[in-house]
Coordinates of C-alpha atoms in Angstrom, one line a residue:
Chain S
M1 CA 123.5 -17.8 107.4
S2 CA 121.5 -14.6 107.5
P3 CA 118.3 -14.3 105.4
R4 CA 119.1 -12.6 102.0
I5 CA 117.0 -9.8 101.0
M6 CA 117.2 -8.0 97.4
V7 CA 116.2 -4.3 97.3
V8 CA 115.0 -2.9 94.0
E9 CA 114.7 1.0 94.1
D10 CA 115.8 3.6 91.7
D11 CA 116.1 6.4 94.1
D12 CA 119.5 6.3 95.7
L13 CA 118.7 7.8 99.0
I14 CA 115.9 5.2 99.5
R15 CA 118.0 2.4 98.2
D16 CA 121.0 3.5 100.5
S17 CA 118.6 3.9 103.5
L18 CA 116.9 0.6 103.0
V19 CA 120.1 -1.5 102.5
E20 CA 121.5 0.2 105.6
V21 CA 118.7 -0.4 108.0
L22 CA 118.4 -4.0 106.7
E23 CA 122.1 -4.7 107.1
D24 CA 121.8 -3.3 110.5
Q25 CA 119.4 -5.9 111.3
G26 CA 121.9 -8.6 110.2
Y27 CA 120.1 -9.3 106.8
E28 CA 122.4 -9.8 103.5
V29 CA 121.1 -7.4 101.0
L30 CA 121.5 -7.3 97.2
S31 CA 120.6 -4.0 95.4
A32 CA 119.5 -3.0 91.9
S33 CA 118.4 0.4 90.7
N34 CA 115.8 -1.1 88.3
G35 CA 113.9 -3.9 87.2
R36 CA 116.2 -5.0 84.3
Q37 CA 119.4 -4.9 86.6
A38 CA 117.6 -6.8 89.6
F39 CA 116.6 -9.7 87.0
E40 CA 120.0 -9.9 85.4
L41 CA 121.7 -9.8 88.9
L42 CA 119.3 -12.9 90.0
Q43 CA 120.7 -14.8 87.1
T44 CA 124.1 -15.2 88.7
A45 CA 123.8 -14.1 92.5
P46 CA 122.5 -16.5 95.2
L47 CA 118.8 -16.2 95.5
P48 CA 117.2 -13.9 98.2
A49 CA 114.5 -14.8 100.6
L50 CA 112.6 -11.8 99.8
I51 CA 112.4 -9.0 97.0
L52 CA 111.6 -5.4 98.1
L53 CA 110.2 -4.0 94.8
D54 CA 109.6 -0.2 94.0
L55 CA 107.1 0.3 91.2
M56 CA 108.1 3.4 89.2
M57 CA 111.6 2.8 87.9
P58 CA 113.5 3.7 84.7
V59 CA 114.4 0.9 82.0
L60 CA 112.2 -1.7 83.4
D61 CA 109.5 -0.9 86.1
G62 CA 108.2 -3.2 88.9
R63 CA 105.5 -4.5 87.2
G64 CA 107.7 -5.5 84.1
F65 CA 110.2 -7.0 86.6
R66 CA 107.6 -9.1 88.2
E67 CA 106.4 -10.4 84.9
L68 CA 109.9 -11.6 84.2
Q69 CA 110.2 -13.2 87.4
Q70 CA 107.0 -15.0 87.3
G71 CA 108.0 -16.2 84.0
D72 CA 111.0 -17.9 85.4
P73 CA 110.5 -21.1 87.5
R74 CA 113.6 -20.8 89.5
L75 CA 112.6 -17.2 90.6
A76 CA 108.8 -17.2 90.6
G77 CA 108.3 -18.3 94.1
I78 CA 110.5 -15.5 95.7
P79 CA 108.0 -13.4 97.7
V80 CA 107.9 -9.8 96.5
V81 CA 106.8 -6.7 98.8
V82 CA 105.7 -3.7 96.9
L83 CA 107.1 -0.2 97.8
T84 CA 104.9 2.4 96.4
A85 CA 104.1 5.9 96.7
Y86 CA 100.8 6.0 95.0
R87 CA 98.0 4.4 96.7
E88 CA 96.2 4.2 93.4
I89 CA 98.6 1.8 91.7
D90 CA 96.9 -1.2 90.8
T91 CA 98.9 -4.0 92.4
E92 CA 96.2 -6.7 91.6
G93 CA 97.5 -9.3 89.2
M94 CA 101.1 -8.6 90.4
S95 CA 100.3 -11.2 93.4
A96 CA 102.6 -9.2 95.9
A97 CA 103.1 -10.8 99.3
A98 CA 102.3 -7.1 100.8
M99 CA 102.1 -3.7 99.8
L100 CA 104.0 -0.9 101.8
R101 CA 103.3 2.9 101.1
K102 CA 106.2 5.4 101.1
P103 CA 107.0 6.8 103.2
V104 CA 107.1 3.7 105.3
A105 CA 107.9 3.8 109.1
L106 CA 110.7 1.6 109.8
K107 CA 108.6 -0.5 112.4
T108 CA 106.3 -1.5 109.6
L109 CA 109.2 -2.2 107.3
L110 CA 111.1 -4.3 109.6
E111 CA 107.7 -6.2 110.8
T112 CA 106.9 -7.0 107.1
V113 CA 110.4 -8.0 106.3
R114 CA 110.7 -10.5 109.4
R115 CA 107.3 -12.1 108.7
Y116 CA 108.4 -13.2 105.1
C117 CA 112.0 -14.1 106.1
A118 CA 111.2 -16.0 108.9
A119 CA 108.9 -18.1 106.9
A120 CA 111.8 -18.8 104.2
Chain C
M1 CA 54.6 40.7 0.0
T2 CA 50.9 42.2 -0.3
Q3 CA 52.4 45.4 -1.8
N4 CA 52.5 43.4 -5.3
L5 CA 48.9 42.5 -5.1
P6 CA 46.0 44.2 -6.8
Q7 CA 44.1 46.8 -4.6
A8 CA 40.9 44.3 -4.2
Q9 CA 42.9 41.4 -3.3
R10 CA 44.9 43.4 -0.8
E11 CA 41.9 44.8 0.9
A12 CA 40.6 41.2 1.3
S13 CA 43.7 39.9 2.7
Y14 CA 43.7 42.8 5.3
Q15 CA 40.1 42.0 6.1
V16 CA 41.1 38.2 6.9
M17 CA 44.1 39.2 8.8
V18 CA 42.0 41.5 11.0
E19 CA 39.0 39.1 11.4
S20 CA 41.4 36.7 12.7
V21 CA 43.2 38.7 15.3
R22 CA 42.2 37.4 18.6
D23 CA 44.3 39.4 21.0
Y24 CA 42.6 42.8 19.9
A25 CA 39.3 44.0 19.2
I26 CA 39.7 45.6 15.9
F27 CA 36.5 47.0 14.4
M28 CA 35.1 50.2 12.6
L29 CA 32.5 52.7 13.5
D30 CA 30.9 55.0 11.3
A31 CA 31.1 58.7 11.8
N32 CA 28.4 58.6 14.4
G33 CA 29.9 56.1 16.4
M34 CA 27.9 53.1 15.3
V35 CA 29.6 49.6 15.3
Q36 CA 30.1 48.6 11.6
T37 CA 32.6 45.6 11.5
W38 CA 33.6 43.0 14.3
N39 CA 36.5 40.8 14.3
Q40 CA 37.1 37.6 16.3
G41 CA 39.2 39.5 19.0
A42 CA 36.2 42.0 19.6
E43 CA 34.0 39.1 20.2
R44 CA 36.4 37.4 22.6
I45 CA 37.0 40.6 24.6
K46 CA 33.6 42.1 24.7
G47 CA 31.5 38.8 24.4
Y48 CA 29.1 39.9 21.8
A49 CA 28.3 38.2 18.3
P50 CA 28.7 40.3 15.4
A51 CA 25.0 40.3 14.6
E52 CA 24.2 41.7 18.2
I53 CA 26.4 44.7 18.2
I54 CA 26.6 45.7 14.7
G55 CA 24.8 48.9 14.0
Q56 CA 24.8 49.7 18.0
H57 CA 26.6 52.8 19.4
M58 CA 30.0 52.5 20.7
S59 CA 29.0 54.4 24.0
R60 CA 27.5 50.7 25.3
F61 CA 31.1 49.6 25.8
Y62 CA 31.6 52.1 28.8
P63 CA 30.5 52.1 32.2
P64 CA 27.5 54.3 33.2
E65 CA 29.6 56.9 34.9
D66 CA 31.7 57.6 31.9
R67 CA 28.7 57.6 29.8
K68 CA 27.3 60.1 32.0
A69 CA 30.3 62.1 31.9
G70 CA 30.4 62.0 27.9
R71 CA 33.5 60.2 27.8
P72 CA 32.7 58.3 24.7
E73 CA 31.7 61.4 22.8
R74 CA 34.8 63.2 23.9
L75 CA 37.1 60.5 22.7
L76 CA 35.4 60.6 19.4
R77 CA 35.7 64.5 19.2
K78 CA 39.4 64.1 20.0
A79 CA 40.1 61.5 17.5
V80 CA 38.5 64.0 14.9
E81 CA 40.5 66.9 16.1
E82 CA 43.8 65.3 16.5
G83 CA 43.4 62.0 14.0
R84 CA 43.9 59.7 16.9
V85 CA 43.1 59.2 20.6
E86 CA 44.4 56.9 23.0
D87 CA 42.8 56.0 26.2
E88 CA 43.0 53.4 29.3
G89 CA 39.9 52.6 31.4
W90 CA 37.5 50.4 32.5
R91 CA 35.1 49.1 29.8
L92 CA 32.0 46.8 30.0
R93 CA 31.8 43.2 28.4
K94 CA 28.3 42.0 27.3
D95 CA 27.7 40.2 30.6
G96 CA 28.3 43.6 32.4
S97 CA 31.5 42.7 33.9
R98 CA 34.2 45.2 33.5
F99 CA 37.9 44.9 32.0
W100 CA 40.6 47.2 31.9
A101 CA 41.1 48.3 28.4
D102 CA 43.8 50.0 26.3
V103 CA 42.2 51.9 23.5
V104 CA 43.4 53.5 20.3
I105 CA 40.6 55.3 18.2
T106 CA 41.9 56.5 14.8
A107 CA 39.6 58.7 12.6
L108 CA 39.1 57.5 8.9
R109 CA 38.7 60.0 6.1
N110 CA 37.5 60.0 2.7
D111 CA 39.7 61.0 -0.1
D112 CA 37.9 64.7 0.0
G113 CA 38.7 64.8 3.8
S114 CA 35.4 64.3 5.1
L115 CA 35.0 61.8 8.2
R116 CA 34.1 58.3 7.0
G117 CA 34.2 57.1 10.5
F118 CA 36.7 55.3 13.0
V119 CA 39.0 52.2 13.6
K120 CA 38.9 51.4 17.0
V121 CA 41.6 49.0 18.7
T122 CA 41.0 47.7 22.0
R123 CA 43.3 45.5 24.3
D124 CA 42.1 43.8 27.2
L125 CA 45.0 44.8 29.9
S126 CA 43.1 43.2 32.7
E127 CA 45.3 40.0 32.9
R128 CA 48.3 42.4 32.8
R129 CA 46.9 44.6 35.3
I130 CA 46.2 41.7 37.6
A131 CA 49.7 40.6 37.0
E132 CA 50.9 44.2 37.7
E133 CA 48.8 44.5 40.7
R134 CA 50.1 41.1 42.1
L135 CA 53.5 42.3 41.7
R136 CA 52.8 45.5 43.5
L137 CA 51.3 43.6 46.3
S138 CA 53.8 41.2 46.4
E139 CA 56.3 44.1 46.5
E140 CA 54.6 45.9 49.1
R141 CA 54.1 42.6 51.1
F142 CA 57.9 42.1 50.8
R143 CA 58.6 45.8 51.7
L144 CA 56.2 45.3 54.9
M145 CA 57.8 42.1 55.7
V146 CA 61.5 43.2 55.7
E147 CA 60.3 46.6 57.4
S148 CA 58.9 44.6 60.2
V149 CA 61.6 42.2 60.8
K150 CA 62.9 42.8 64.3
D151 CA 66.0 40.3 64.9
Y152 CA 67.6 41.4 61.6
A153 CA 68.8 44.7 60.7
I154 CA 68.0 44.5 56.7
F155 CA 68.6 47.8 55.0
M156 CA 69.9 48.8 51.6
L157 CA 73.1 51.2 50.7
D158 CA 73.5 53.1 47.7
P159 CA 76.4 52.5 45.4
D160 CA 78.6 54.9 47.5
G161 CA 77.6 53.0 50.9
K162 CA 75.0 55.4 52.0
V163 CA 72.0 54.0 53.9
A164 CA 68.9 54.0 51.5
T165 CA 66.5 52.0 53.3
W166 CA 66.1 51.0 57.2
N167 CA 64.0 48.6 58.8
A168 CA 62.6 47.9 62.1
G169 CA 65.3 45.3 63.2
A170 CA 68.1 48.2 61.9
E171 CA 66.4 50.5 64.2
R172 CA 66.4 48.1 67.2
I173 CA 69.9 46.9 66.7
H174 CA 71.7 50.1 65.8
G175 CA 69.5 52.4 67.7
F176 CA 69.0 55.0 64.8
S177 CA 65.6 55.9 63.6
P178 CA 65.3 56.2 59.8
A179 CA 65.3 59.8 59.8
E180 CA 68.8 59.8 61.6
I181 CA 70.4 57.4 59.5
L182 CA 69.1 57.6 56.0
G183 CA 71.9 59.1 53.7
K184 CA 74.5 58.2 56.2
H185 CA 77.8 56.4 55.3
L186 CA 78.2 53.1 56.3
S187 CA 81.3 53.8 58.2
T188 CA 78.8 55.2 61.0
F189 CA 78.5 51.7 62.3
Y190 CA 82.2 51.0 62.7
E191 CA 84.4 52.1 65.6
P192 CA 86.7 55.1 64.6
E193 CA 89.9 52.4 64.7
G194 CA 87.9 50.3 62.2
V195 CA 87.4 53.4 59.9
A196 CA 90.8 54.4 60.1
A197 CA 91.9 50.9 59.0
G198 CA 89.5 51.2 56.0
Y199 CA 87.4 48.5 57.1
P200 CA 84.0 50.1 55.6
K201 CA 85.6 50.9 52.4
R202 CA 87.0 47.2 52.1
E203 CA 83.5 45.9 52.7
L204 CA 82.1 47.8 49.8
E205 CA 85.2 46.8 47.7
V206 CA 84.9 43.2 48.4
A207 CA 81.2 42.9 48.0
T208 CA 81.4 45.0 44.6
R209 CA 84.2 42.5 43.4
D210 CA 82.8 39.2 44.8
G211 CA 79.0 40.1 44.9
R212 CA 79.3 39.2 48.4
F213 CA 80.9 40.2 51.9
E214 CA 80.8 38.4 55.2
D215 CA 82.0 39.5 58.3
E216 CA 81.9 38.9 62.2
G217 CA 83.0 41.9 64.4
W218 CA 82.3 44.7 66.8
R219 CA 80.1 47.4 65.6
L220 CA 78.8 50.6 67.1
R221 CA 75.4 51.3 68.2
K222 CA 74.0 55.1 68.0
D223 CA 74.7 55.5 72.0
G224 CA 78.4 54.2 71.2
S225 CA 78.0 50.9 72.9
R226 CA 79.4 47.9 71.2
F227 CA 78.0 44.9 69.8
W228 CA 79.1 41.9 68.1
A229 CA 77.7 41.7 64.7
S230 CA 77.4 39.3 62.0
V231 CA 77.1 41.0 58.5
V232 CA 76.4 40.0 55.2
L233 CA 76.6 42.7 52.3
T234 CA 75.2 41.6 49.0
A235 CA 75.9 43.8 45.8
L236 CA 72.5 44.3 43.7
Y237 CA 72.9 44.9 40.0
D238 CA 70.1 45.9 37.5
P239 CA 69.5 43.5 34.5
R240 CA 72.3 45.8 32.7
G241 CA 74.8 45.1 35.1
E242 CA 74.8 48.4 36.6
L243 CA 75.6 48.5 40.3
L244 CA 72.4 49.6 42.2
G245 CA 73.8 49.4 45.4
F246 CA 73.9 46.8 48.4
A247 CA 71.6 44.7 50.6
K248 CA 73.0 44.6 54.1
V249 CA 71.7 42.0 56.7
T250 CA 73.2 42.6 60.0
R251 CA 72.6 40.2 63.2
D252 CA 73.4 41.2 66.8
L253 CA 75.5 38.2 68.2
T254 CA 76.7 39.8 71.2
L255 CA 75.0 37.3 73.5
R256 CA 76.3 34.4 71.6
R257 CA 79.6 36.0 71.5
E258 CA 79.5 36.5 75.3
A259 CA 78.5 32.9 75.8
E260 CA 81.4 31.9 73.6
D261 CA 83.9 33.9 75.6
E262 CA 82.4 32.6 78.8
R263 CA 82.7 29.2 77.5
I264 CA 86.4 29.9 76.8
R265 CA 87.0 31.4 80.1
L266 CA 85.6 28.4 81.9
A267 CA 87.5 26.0 79.6
Q268 CA 90.7 27.9 80.5
A269 CA 89.7 27.9 84.3
E270 CA 89.1 24.1 84.2
E271 CA 92.5 23.5 82.3
A272 CA 94.3 26.0 85.3
I273 CA 92.6 23.6 87.7
R274 CA 93.5 20.4 85.9
L275 CA 97.2 21.7 85.5
R276 CA 97.1 22.6 89.4
D277 CA 96.0 19.1 90.2
D278 CA 98.4 17.5 88.0
F279 CA 101.0 19.7 89.6
L280 CA 99.8 18.5 93.2
A281 CA 100.0 15.1 92.2
V282 CA 103.5 15.4 90.7
A283 CA 104.9 17.7 93.4
S284 CA 103.6 15.5 96.4
H285 CA 105.0 12.2 94.5
E286 CA 108.2 14.0 94.2
L287 CA 108.2 15.3 97.8
K288 CA 107.7 11.7 99.1
T289 CA 110.7 10.4 97.6
P290 CA 113.2 12.2 99.9
L291 CA 110.4 12.0 102.8
T292 CA 110.8 8.1 102.6
S293 CA 114.5 8.2 103.0
L294 CA 114.2 10.9 105.8
Q295 CA 111.8 8.8 107.7
L296 CA 113.8 5.6 107.5
Q297 CA 116.9 7.7 108.7
I298 CA 115.0 9.3 111.5
D299 CA 113.3 6.1 112.5
T300 CA 116.7 4.5 112.7
L301 CA 117.8 7.1 114.8
S302 CA 115.1 7.1 117.3
A303 CA 115.1 3.3 117.2
G304 CA 117.6 3.8 119.8
D305 CA 121.0 4.1 120.0
E306 CA 121.3 3.4 123.9
R307 CA 124.4 5.9 123.7
L308 CA 122.3 8.9 123.2
G309 CA 121.8 11.5 125.9
P310 CA 118.1 12.7 126.9
K311 CA 118.7 15.9 124.8
S312 CA 119.5 13.9 121.6
K313 CA 116.5 11.8 122.1
L314 CA 114.3 14.9 122.4
R315 CA 115.5 16.4 119.2
I316 CA 115.3 13.0 117.4
E317 CA 111.5 12.9 118.9
R318 CA 110.7 16.4 117.5
A319 CA 112.3 15.6 114.1
T320 CA 110.2 12.4 114.0
R321 CA 107.1 14.5 115.0
S322 CA 108.1 16.9 112.0
V323 CA 108.4 14.3 109.7
K324 CA 105.3 12.9 110.5
R325 CA 103.6 16.2 109.8
L326 CA 105.4 16.6 106.7
V327 CA 104.0 13.4 105.5
A328 CA 100.6 14.2 106.6
L329 CA 100.6 17.4 104.5
V330 CA 101.8 16.0 101.4
E331 CA 99.2 13.2 101.8
A332 CA 96.7 15.8 102.1
L333 CA 97.7 17.4 99.0
L334 CA 97.7 14.3 97.4
D335 CA 94.3 13.7 98.6
V336 CA 92.8 17.1 96.9
S337 CA 94.3 15.9 93.7
R338 CA 92.9 12.7 93.9
I339 CA 89.4 14.0 94.8
S340 CA 89.5 16.7 92.1
T341 CA 90.6 14.4 89.6
G342 CA 88.0 11.7 91.0
Q343 CA 90.5 9.2 91.7
L344 CA 89.7 8.8 95.3
R345 CA 89.1 5.1 95.3
L346 CA 87.8 3.1 98.4
S347 CA 88.7 -0.4 99.4
F348 CA 86.0 -1.8 101.5
E349 CA 86.4 -4.3 104.3
R350 CA 84.4 -5.2 107.6
I351 CA 85.3 -2.8 110.2
D352 CA 84.3 -2.2 113.9
L353 CA 84.0 1.6 114.1
G354 CA 84.1 1.7 117.8
Q355 CA 87.4 -0.3 117.9
L356 CA 88.8 2.0 115.0
A357 CA 87.7 5.0 116.8
G358 CA 89.5 3.7 119.9
E359 CA 92.6 3.2 117.9
V360 CA 92.6 6.8 116.5
V361 CA 92.0 8.3 119.9
E362 CA 94.8 6.3 121.1
R363 CA 97.2 7.0 118.4
L364 CA 96.4 10.7 118.9
G365 CA 97.1 10.7 122.5
Y366 CA 100.0 12.8 122.4
A367 CA 98.4 15.6 119.9
A368 CA 95.4 15.6 122.6
E369 CA 98.0 15.9 125.6
S370 CA 99.7 18.8 123.7
A371 CA 96.4 20.5 122.9
E372 CA 95.5 19.9 126.6
A373 CA 92.2 18.3 125.4
K374 CA 90.5 15.7 127.5
V375 CA 89.2 12.9 125.2
S376 CA 86.5 10.8 126.1
L377 CA 85.3 8.0 124.0
R378 CA 81.7 6.5 124.2
V379 CA 81.0 3.5 122.0
Q380 CA 78.1 1.3 121.2
P381 CA 79.4 -2.1 120.7
G382 CA 78.9 -3.9 117.5
V383 CA 78.8 -1.0 115.1
V384 CA 80.3 -2.8 112.3
G385 CA 79.8 -2.0 108.6
S386 CA 81.9 -2.2 105.3
W387 CA 84.1 0.8 104.9
D388 CA 87.5 1.9 103.7
R389 CA 89.8 1.6 107.0
L390 CA 92.4 4.0 106.1
R391 CA 90.0 6.5 104.8
I392 CA 87.5 6.3 107.7
D393 CA 90.6 6.4 110.1
Q394 CA 91.6 9.6 108.1
V395 CA 88.1 11.1 108.8
L396 CA 88.2 10.4 112.6
S397 CA 91.8 11.7 112.8
N398 CA 90.7 14.8 110.8
L399 CA 87.9 15.6 113.1
L400 CA 89.8 15.0 116.2
T401 CA 92.9 17.1 115.0
N402 CA 90.3 19.8 114.0
A403 CA 89.1 19.8 117.7
F404 CA 92.4 19.8 119.2
K405 CA 93.3 22.9 117.1
Y406 CA 90.4 25.1 117.7
A407 CA 89.2 23.9 121.0
A408 CA 92.4 23.2 122.6
G409 CA 92.1 22.9 126.4
T410 CA 88.5 21.8 126.4
E411 CA 86.7 18.4 126.7
V412 CA 86.2 16.5 123.3
R413 CA 83.7 13.8 123.3
V414 CA 83.7 11.0 120.5
D415 CA 80.3 8.8 120.5
V416 CA 80.0 5.9 118.2
R417 CA 76.6 4.3 117.9
A418 CA 74.2 2.9 115.6
A419 CA 70.9 4.5 114.6
G420 CA 68.6 2.6 112.3
D421 CA 70.6 1.5 109.1
R422 CA 73.4 3.9 109.8
A423 CA 76.4 4.3 112.1
V424 CA 76.8 7.7 113.5
V425 CA 80.0 9.1 114.8
V426 CA 80.0 12.6 116.7
V427 CA 83.0 14.5 117.7
A428 CA 82.1 17.3 120.1
D429 CA 84.2 19.9 121.6
R430 CA 83.6 22.8 124.1
G431 CA 85.5 25.2 122.0
P432 CA 84.4 28.6 120.5
G433 CA 82.1 26.8 118.1
V434 CA 81.5 27.5 114.4
S435 CA 79.7 30.8 113.4
E436 CA 76.4 30.4 111.2
E437 CA 78.2 31.9 108.4
A438 CA 81.4 29.7 108.6
K439 CA 78.8 26.4 108.8
Q440 CA 78.5 26.8 105.3
R441 CA 81.9 26.7 104.2
V442 CA 84.2 24.7 106.4
F443 CA 83.8 21.5 104.5
E444 CA 85.1 23.6 101.4
R445 CA 88.6 23.4 100.2
F446 CA 91.2 25.8 101.7
E447 CA 88.6 26.9 104.2
R448 CA 89.1 27.7 107.7
A449 CA 86.3 28.6 110.2
T450 CA 88.5 31.4 111.1
S451 CA 91.5 33.4 109.1
K452 CA 93.7 33.6 112.0
R453 CA 97.0 32.9 111.2
H454 CA 97.9 31.0 114.4
Y455 CA 95.7 28.0 113.6
G456 CA 98.1 27.2 110.7
G457 CA 97.3 24.0 108.3
L458 CA 96.1 23.9 104.8
G459 CA 92.4 23.9 105.6
L460 CA 92.0 20.8 103.9
G461 CA 90.9 18.3 106.8
L462 CA 87.3 18.7 106.9
Y463 CA 87.0 19.2 103.0
V464 CA 88.9 15.8 102.7
A465 CA 86.8 14.3 105.3
R466 CA 83.7 15.2 103.7
E467 CA 84.6 13.8 100.4
I468 CA 85.5 10.6 101.9
V469 CA 82.3 10.4 104.0
E470 CA 80.2 11.2 100.7
Q471 CA 82.0 8.7 98.7
H472 CA 81.1 6.1 101.4
G473 CA 77.4 7.1 100.7
G474 CA 77.3 9.0 104.0
Q475 CA 77.0 12.5 105.4
I476 CA 78.9 15.0 107.4
A477 CA 77.6 18.1 109.2
V478 CA 78.4 20.4 111.9
D479 CA 76.3 22.1 114.5
D480 CA 76.4 23.9 117.8
N481 CA 77.2 21.4 120.7
P482 CA 74.4 22.0 123.3
G483 CA 76.2 23.7 126.1
G484 CA 78.7 25.6 123.8
G485 CA 81.3 24.3 121.1
A486 CA 81.1 22.5 117.9
R487 CA 79.6 19.3 117.0
F488 CA 80.4 17.3 114.1
T489 CA 78.4 14.5 113.1
V490 CA 79.2 11.7 110.5
T491 CA 76.6 9.3 109.4
L492 CA 77.8 6.2 107.4
P493 CA 75.5 3.6 105.8
L494 CA 75.8 0.2 107.8
A495 CA 74.8 -1.8 104.9
S496 CA 77.3 -2.4 102.3
S497 CA 76.8 -0.2 99.4
P498 CA 76.5 -1.9 96.1
D499 CA 80.0 -0.8 95.1
A500 CA 81.4 -2.4 98.3
Q501 CA 79.6 -5.6 97.4
A502 CA 81.0 -5.6 94.1
E503 CA 84.5 -5.2 95.5
H504 CA 84.0 -7.8 98.0
P505 CA 81.4 -10.5 96.8

């Protein structure tokens, strides 16, 4: 069974691009357009091996999502890769597995994803 | 009350009364001017006991010059002729000191009209005189003080608003001499529009009504130039409540006003810069969103569909480079906004500078090729320090890109070495070099060594490089490459800065 990845990103174009390139690589992809939607999806859907998380999103941002996730023993162990346009955003305390800056090169993205999904 | 008393009793009462008066010397002279009586006031004022003076001639009360001039006799003669004489002048006390006296001499006649003698009433006006003198002096001093004040125009207006006095400050501030302005109306100081709008009239009306009028505004000097005046007008009334006029104090606050204007202009300029930086930050972030999906799409294309023909591959390659350029431009804009808002933060790690330089040269190989530049790298091994990897990478990339842009087709040498406690990177080219005048400003924002359009770019590369280097505690400089071309030298501290240690304990 191919590894499952969750993409949480509010921008449709970026989200669709991510989903497509990951699916092309044979991953099974779950997607959500904000932190709240992602958290709710995780209550019922099969758990992913990795979460790609945007930071600035409406309703519930990346940091808020990460807090909910870390507070849920069932979800806390899923590694998170943060995707952000801002270098300045402080990701300390979020204990992200990795941080990718937008715009991200496909090669970098796939290498990072492979690293955490291989480990899963 | 005394009227009902018998004559003798009445005279006795008068005598007691006169004798007890202390504020006036009241005494009688006989027809020849000899002192006949002497009251307490006379003793107090003139200093003689009755026994010492009774029977003496009244001329001894006069100073020698008056005696010589026959003044005592003249006064007595006048009293005889006119019944009464009044005089004011210096008199002598027993001890020879002088006092200013107010004197009334009244001739006394017998029932048959013959001269019986004189009553002399003398008042010592010295104290009053001194008080008056003091007042006069104090007024004089006050007048002199007001007149000599140079920093304030202090002058009076009559009730109609015409200038009545004029001090040195008024002359200095307004430019009019007293002769030019005395009698002129207050409206002389106003600009014609102010006069037309009735400001001078209102000023007088308010001061009359409220006792005071305060204002700040432009006023005119004699030469027609404007000054920013702070004005206080105070209505002056006499004790009966009659308007005497107005005291006007004017200060020239032009310099302060200009400083204030300057401060406002500066604040507005800073606000404009802040807005621009905010806009840059928001705009470049917004640009990044579509760039992110664009880059992913193009990367997917170039990652290679084997069925693509060579032409399509070339086009995708060009699109990839365009996206990279776009990303770099957006990053540069974002860097400018980070720098000017003080948000350029470094994250330090151990870096082998020579190795990093090698990576940068290799990565820019394509750019070197298209600039037909030959890059040679000389590295002293083991130049290791604690720096921000991405930022130092950016500095080296900017310097190399700069060399490729301005010195296309030449040899670009990159040198990495240690010198004492510093790491030194030199990027030297064989291009046209940088003129002396341009050396001053190549590191400024939006500056280029040359304004020629074909060089393109935002002119931010060297500015961003300088900011990064300086934030590392280093320096960047440009000079002439011996043998022609430009030589950029970056020095960075090898030892970790205190900040760096704080981040990596």
